[in-house]
Coordinates of C-alpha atoms in Angstrom, one line a residue:
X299 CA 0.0 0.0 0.0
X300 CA 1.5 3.7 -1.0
X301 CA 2.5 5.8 1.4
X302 CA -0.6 8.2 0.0
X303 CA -3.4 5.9 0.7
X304 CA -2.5 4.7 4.2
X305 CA -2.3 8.8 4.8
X306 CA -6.1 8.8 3.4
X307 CA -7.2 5.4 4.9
X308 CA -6.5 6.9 8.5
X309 CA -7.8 10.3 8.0
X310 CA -11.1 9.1 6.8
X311 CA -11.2 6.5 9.7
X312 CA -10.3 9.8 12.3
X313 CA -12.8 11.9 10.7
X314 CA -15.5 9.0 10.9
X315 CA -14.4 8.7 14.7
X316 CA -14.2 12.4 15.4
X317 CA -17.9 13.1 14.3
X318 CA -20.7 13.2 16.5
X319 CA -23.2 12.8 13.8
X320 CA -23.3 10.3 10.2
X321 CA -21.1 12.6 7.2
X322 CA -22.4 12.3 3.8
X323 CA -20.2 11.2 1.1
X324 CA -19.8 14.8 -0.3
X325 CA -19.4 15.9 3.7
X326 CA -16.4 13.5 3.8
X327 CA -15.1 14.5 0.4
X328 CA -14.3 17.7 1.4
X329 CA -13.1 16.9 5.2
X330 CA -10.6 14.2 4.3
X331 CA -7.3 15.4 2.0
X332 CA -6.4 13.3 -0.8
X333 CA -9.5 12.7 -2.4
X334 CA -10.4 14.8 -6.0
X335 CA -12.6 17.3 -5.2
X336 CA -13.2 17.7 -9.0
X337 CA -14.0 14.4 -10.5
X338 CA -17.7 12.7 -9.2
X339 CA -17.0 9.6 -10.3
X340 CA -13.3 9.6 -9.4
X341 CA -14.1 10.0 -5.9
X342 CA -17.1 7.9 -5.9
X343 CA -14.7 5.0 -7.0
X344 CA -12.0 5.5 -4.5
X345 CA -14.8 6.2 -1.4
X346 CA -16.2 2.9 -2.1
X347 CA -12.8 1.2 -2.4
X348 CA -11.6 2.9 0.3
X349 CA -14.5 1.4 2.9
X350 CA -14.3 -2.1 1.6
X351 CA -10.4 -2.3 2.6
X352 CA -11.6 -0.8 5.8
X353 CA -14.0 -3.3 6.6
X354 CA -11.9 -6.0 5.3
X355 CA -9.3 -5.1 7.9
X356 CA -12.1 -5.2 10.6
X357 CA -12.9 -1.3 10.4
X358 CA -16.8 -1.2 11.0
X359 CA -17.8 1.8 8.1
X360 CA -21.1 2.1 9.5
X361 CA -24.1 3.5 7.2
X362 CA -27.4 5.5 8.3
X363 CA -30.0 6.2 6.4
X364 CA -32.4 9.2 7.7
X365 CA -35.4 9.4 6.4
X366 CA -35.3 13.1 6.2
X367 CA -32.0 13.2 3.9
X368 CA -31.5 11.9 0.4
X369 CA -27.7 10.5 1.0
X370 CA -26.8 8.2 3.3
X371 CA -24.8 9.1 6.2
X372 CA -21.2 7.1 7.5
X373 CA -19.6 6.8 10.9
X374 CA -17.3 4.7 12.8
X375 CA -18.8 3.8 16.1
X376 CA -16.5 4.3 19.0
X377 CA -17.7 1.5 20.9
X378 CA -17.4 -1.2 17.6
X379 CA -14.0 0.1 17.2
X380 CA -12.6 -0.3 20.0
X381 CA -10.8 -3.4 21.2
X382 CA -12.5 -5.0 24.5
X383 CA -11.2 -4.9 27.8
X384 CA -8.1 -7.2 27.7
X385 CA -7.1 -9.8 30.5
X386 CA -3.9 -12.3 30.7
X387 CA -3.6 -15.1 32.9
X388 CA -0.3 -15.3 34.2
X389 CA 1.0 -17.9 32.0
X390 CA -0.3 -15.9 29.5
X391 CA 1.5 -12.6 30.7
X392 CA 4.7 -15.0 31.0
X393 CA 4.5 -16.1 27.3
X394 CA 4.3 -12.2 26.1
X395 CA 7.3 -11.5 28.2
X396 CA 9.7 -14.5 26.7
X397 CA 8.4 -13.3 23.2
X398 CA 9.7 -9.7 23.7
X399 CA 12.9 -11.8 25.4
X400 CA 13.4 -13.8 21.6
X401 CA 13.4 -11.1 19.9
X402 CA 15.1 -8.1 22.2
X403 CA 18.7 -8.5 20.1
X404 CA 17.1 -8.8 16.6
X405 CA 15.9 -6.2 13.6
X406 CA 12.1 -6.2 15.1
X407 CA 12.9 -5.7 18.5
X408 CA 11.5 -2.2 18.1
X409 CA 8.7 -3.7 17.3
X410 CA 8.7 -6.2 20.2
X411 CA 8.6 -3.1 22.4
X412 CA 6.0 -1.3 20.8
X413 CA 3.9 -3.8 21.1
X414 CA 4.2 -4.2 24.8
X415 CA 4.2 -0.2 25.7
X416 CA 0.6 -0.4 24.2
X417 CA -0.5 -3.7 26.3
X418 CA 1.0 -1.8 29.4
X419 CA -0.9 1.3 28.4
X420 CA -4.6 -0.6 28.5
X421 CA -3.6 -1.8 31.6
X422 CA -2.8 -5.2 30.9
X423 CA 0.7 -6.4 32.9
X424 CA 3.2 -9.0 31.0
X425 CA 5.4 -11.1 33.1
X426 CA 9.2 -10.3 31.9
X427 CA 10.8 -12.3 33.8
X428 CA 9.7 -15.7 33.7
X429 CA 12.7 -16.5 31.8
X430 CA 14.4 -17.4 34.8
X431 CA 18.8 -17.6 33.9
X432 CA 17.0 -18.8 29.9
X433 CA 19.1 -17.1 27.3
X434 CA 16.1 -16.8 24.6
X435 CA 16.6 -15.1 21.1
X436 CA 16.2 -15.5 17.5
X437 CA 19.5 -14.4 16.0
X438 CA 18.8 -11.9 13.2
X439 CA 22.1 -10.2 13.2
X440 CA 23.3 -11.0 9.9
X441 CA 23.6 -8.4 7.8
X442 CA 21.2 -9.2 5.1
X443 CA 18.4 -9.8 7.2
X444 CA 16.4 -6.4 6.9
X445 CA 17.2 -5.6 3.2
X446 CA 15.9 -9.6 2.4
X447 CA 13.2 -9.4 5.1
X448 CA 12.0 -6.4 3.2
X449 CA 12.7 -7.3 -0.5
X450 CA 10.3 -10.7 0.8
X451 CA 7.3 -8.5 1.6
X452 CA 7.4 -6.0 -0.8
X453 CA 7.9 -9.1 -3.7
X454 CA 10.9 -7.3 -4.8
X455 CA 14.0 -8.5 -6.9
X456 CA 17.3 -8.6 -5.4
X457 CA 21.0 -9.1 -6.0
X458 CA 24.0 -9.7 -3.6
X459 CA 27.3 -11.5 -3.2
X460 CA 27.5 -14.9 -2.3
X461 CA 30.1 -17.4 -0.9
X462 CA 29.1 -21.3 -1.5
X463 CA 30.3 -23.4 1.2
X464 CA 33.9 -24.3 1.2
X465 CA 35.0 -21.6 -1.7
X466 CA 36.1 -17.6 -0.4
X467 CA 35.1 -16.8 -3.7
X468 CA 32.2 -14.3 -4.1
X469 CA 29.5 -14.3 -6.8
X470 CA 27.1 -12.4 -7.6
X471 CA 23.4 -13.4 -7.8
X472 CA 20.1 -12.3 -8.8
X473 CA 16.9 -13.6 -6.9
X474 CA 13.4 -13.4 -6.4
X475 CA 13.0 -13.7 -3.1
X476 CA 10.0 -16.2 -2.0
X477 CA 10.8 -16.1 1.9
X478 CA 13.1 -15.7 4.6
X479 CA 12.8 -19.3 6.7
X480 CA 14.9 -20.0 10.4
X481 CA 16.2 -23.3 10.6
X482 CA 18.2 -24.4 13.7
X483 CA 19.2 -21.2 14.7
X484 CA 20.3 -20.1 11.3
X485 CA 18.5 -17.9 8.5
X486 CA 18.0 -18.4 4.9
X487 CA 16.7 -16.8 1.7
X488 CA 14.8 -19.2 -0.3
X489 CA 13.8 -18.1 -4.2
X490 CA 14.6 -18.2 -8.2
X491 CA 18.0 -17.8 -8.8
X492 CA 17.8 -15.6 -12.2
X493 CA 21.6 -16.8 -12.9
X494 CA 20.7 -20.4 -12.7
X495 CA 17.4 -20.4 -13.7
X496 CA 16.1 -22.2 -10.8
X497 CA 15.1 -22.3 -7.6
X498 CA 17.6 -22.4 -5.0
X499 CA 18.5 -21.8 -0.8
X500 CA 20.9 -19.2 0.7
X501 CA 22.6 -18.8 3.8
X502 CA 22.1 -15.4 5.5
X503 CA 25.3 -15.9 7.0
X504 CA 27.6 -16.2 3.7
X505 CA 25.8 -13.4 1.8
X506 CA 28.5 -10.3 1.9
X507 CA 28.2 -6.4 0.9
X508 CA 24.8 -5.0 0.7
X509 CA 21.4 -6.1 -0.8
X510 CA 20.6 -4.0 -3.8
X511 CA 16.8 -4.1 -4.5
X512 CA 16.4 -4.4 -8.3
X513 CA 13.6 -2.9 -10.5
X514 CA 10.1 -2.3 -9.0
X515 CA 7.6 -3.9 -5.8
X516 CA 5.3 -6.2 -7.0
X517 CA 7.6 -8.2 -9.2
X518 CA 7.8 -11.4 -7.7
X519 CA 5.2 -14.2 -8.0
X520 CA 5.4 -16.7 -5.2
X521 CA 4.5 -20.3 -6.6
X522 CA 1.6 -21.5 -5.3
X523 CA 2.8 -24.5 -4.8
X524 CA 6.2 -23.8 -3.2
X525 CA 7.1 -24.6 0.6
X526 CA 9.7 -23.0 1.7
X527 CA 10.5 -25.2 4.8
X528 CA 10.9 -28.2 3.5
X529 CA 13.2 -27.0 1.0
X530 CA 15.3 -25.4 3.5
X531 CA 15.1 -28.5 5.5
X532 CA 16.5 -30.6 2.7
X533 CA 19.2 -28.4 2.1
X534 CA 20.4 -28.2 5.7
X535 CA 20.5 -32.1 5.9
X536 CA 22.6 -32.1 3.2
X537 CA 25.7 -30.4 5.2
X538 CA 27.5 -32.1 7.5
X539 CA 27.8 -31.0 11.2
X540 CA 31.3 -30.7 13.0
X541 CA 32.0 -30.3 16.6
X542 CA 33.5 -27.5 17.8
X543 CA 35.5 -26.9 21.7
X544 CA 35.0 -23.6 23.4
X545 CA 36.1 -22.5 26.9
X546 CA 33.4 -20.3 28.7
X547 CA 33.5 -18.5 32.0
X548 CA 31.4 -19.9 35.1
X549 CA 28.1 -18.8 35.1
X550 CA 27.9 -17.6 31.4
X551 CA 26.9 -18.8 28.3
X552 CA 23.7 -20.6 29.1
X553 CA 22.9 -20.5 25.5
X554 CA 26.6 -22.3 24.6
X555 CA 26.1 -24.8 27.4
X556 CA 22.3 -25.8 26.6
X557 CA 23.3 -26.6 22.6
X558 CA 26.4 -28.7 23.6
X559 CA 28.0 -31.0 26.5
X560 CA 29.5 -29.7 29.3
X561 CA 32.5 -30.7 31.1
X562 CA 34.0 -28.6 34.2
X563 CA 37.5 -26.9 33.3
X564 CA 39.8 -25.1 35.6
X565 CA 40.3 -22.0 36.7
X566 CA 36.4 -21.1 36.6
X567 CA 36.4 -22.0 33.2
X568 CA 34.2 -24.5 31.9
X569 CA 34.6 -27.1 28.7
X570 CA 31.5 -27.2 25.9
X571 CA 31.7 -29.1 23.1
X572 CA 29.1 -28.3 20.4
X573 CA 28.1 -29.3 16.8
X574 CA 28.2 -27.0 13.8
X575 CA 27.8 -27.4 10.5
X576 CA 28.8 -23.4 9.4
X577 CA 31.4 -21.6 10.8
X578 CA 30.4 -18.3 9.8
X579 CA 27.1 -18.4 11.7
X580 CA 28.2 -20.1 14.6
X581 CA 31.2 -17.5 15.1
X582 CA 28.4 -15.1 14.8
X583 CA 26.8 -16.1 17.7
X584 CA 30.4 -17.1 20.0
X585 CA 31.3 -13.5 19.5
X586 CA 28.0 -12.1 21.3
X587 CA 29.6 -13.7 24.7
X588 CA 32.6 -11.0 24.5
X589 CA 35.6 -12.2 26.8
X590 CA 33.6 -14.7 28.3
X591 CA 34.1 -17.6 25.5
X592 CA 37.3 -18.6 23.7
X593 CA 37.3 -20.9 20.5
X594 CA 39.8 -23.8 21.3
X595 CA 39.0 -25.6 18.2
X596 CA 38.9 -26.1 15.0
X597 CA 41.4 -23.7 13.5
X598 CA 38.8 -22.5 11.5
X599 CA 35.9 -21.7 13.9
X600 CA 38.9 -19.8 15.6
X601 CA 39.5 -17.7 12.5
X602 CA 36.2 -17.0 11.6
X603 CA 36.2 -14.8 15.6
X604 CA 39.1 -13.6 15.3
X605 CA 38.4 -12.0 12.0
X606 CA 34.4 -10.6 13.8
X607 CA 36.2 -9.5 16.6
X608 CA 39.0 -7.5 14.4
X609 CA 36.4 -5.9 12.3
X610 CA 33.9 -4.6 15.5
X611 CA 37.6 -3.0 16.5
X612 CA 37.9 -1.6 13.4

């Protein structure tokens, strides 16, 4: 939707709440800007568009006919509109507060926070701290996330440099993106590859540079018979998992220590052995815990924070 017609979708839906009394459609012509106060059947068009989106998003566009007038009058009801009085249980509190837990270190933690501040303002309470010593997240720190994440819902044609497993080399691709999927902690782009002319499965964590959008919204057609999941699914089984050995401090780390197998260490340092199967990703989340992990092994896992932790100095 253009920025133009949300701006006209909620003034008509402020001026239908504002008035005390049913508006005609020539009243509301001239109240609400950005409809053509020159063209009858212009604006007749885009009025009756305009209250069949809003009752398709739940919007009740009431209409009253008076006897004593030859239009019809509109409204929105204040008390339709508005949501009901809104009670948790306190499982149900607990469950909003580990949500806004996952996602308070990725792109849509904004959101996440919004979206509390507004169940705090009508009153209702969420239990934030039912996490207990859980580490919850979902990871969406790579780079690519919001430029795919947005290129996904605005069906929008992209292209970026790649690196295939096992190669350094870089290449670039152009895709239509069908959706952004989380596997086991990991995040992929899953579309048409326009250079091989099929569809294919990329790891967030080995795109590099920028997403360029390319060419206009609206370009990309989802297949209707396309699941995503079970495509990324078959292409994570298709890599094979190594284990890696980090030391981490006492009392850190939960999320380290809950994936892998614990063994105590000296010096109030503890042993965790863990599987991987990418070392970018995994390196990704190792550097998070600062000075309280160290990569022992492999020599590559090492690398791959070593060259993070360089380039947040940098």
């Amino acid at each position: 939707m253009s920025r133009r017609k949300t701006e006209r979708l909620l003034n008509l839906v402020i001026c239908l709440l504002a008035t005390r009394r049913p508006l005609s459609a020539e009243q509301i012509r001239h109240a609400v800007p950005g409809y053509d106060a020159g063209n009858d059947e212009a604006f007749q068009r885009m009025f009756e568009r305009d209250k069949t989106e809003l009752r398709e998003i739940g919007i009740p566009v009431q209409v009253h006919k008076d006897p004593w007038e030859d239009e019809p009058g509109y409204r929105i009801e204040r008390e339709a509109y508005e949501l009901p009085e809104i009670t948790l249980e306190a499982d149900e509190a607990a469950v909003l507060g580990l949500a806004a837990q996952v996602w308070q270190r990725a792109t849509l933690a904004g959101a996440a926070s919004g979206a509390l501040l507004k169940l705090r303002a009508g009153g209702v309470q969420t239990d934030e701290s039912a996490a207990g010593p859980l580490e919850l997240r979902v990871d969406t720190r790579d780079p690519a996330f919001p430029g795919l994440w947005e290129a996904v819902r605005d069906r929008r044609v992209v292209r970026f440099d790649y690196r295939a497993a096992g190669s350094e080399v870089l290449l670039t691709r152009t895709v239509e993106p069908w959706g952004v999927v989380s596997r086991r902690g990991r995040w992929y782009l899953v579309g048409h590859d326009r250079e091989r002319r099929a569809p294919r499965v990329f790891r967030l964590s080995r795109i590099s540079g920028p997403v360029t959008p390319v060419g206009r919204p609206g370009a990309v057609t989802v297949p209707d018979d396309v699941d995503i999941r079970s495509m990324v699914g078959h292409r994570d089984s298709l890599v094979p998992e190594r284990e890696a050995t980090v030391r981490v401090r006492a009392g850190t780390c939960q999320w380290l220590r809950q994936t892998g197998t614990v063994r105590p260490g000296d010096d109030g340092w503890d042993v965790v052995t863990l599987d991987f199967a990418d070392p970018e990703w995994i390196a990704g989340s190792i550097v998070g815990f600062a000075s309280d992990v160290e990569v022992l092994d492999p020599p590559d896992l090492r690398e791959a924070v070593i060259r993070r932790l360089k380039g947040a100095l940098a």
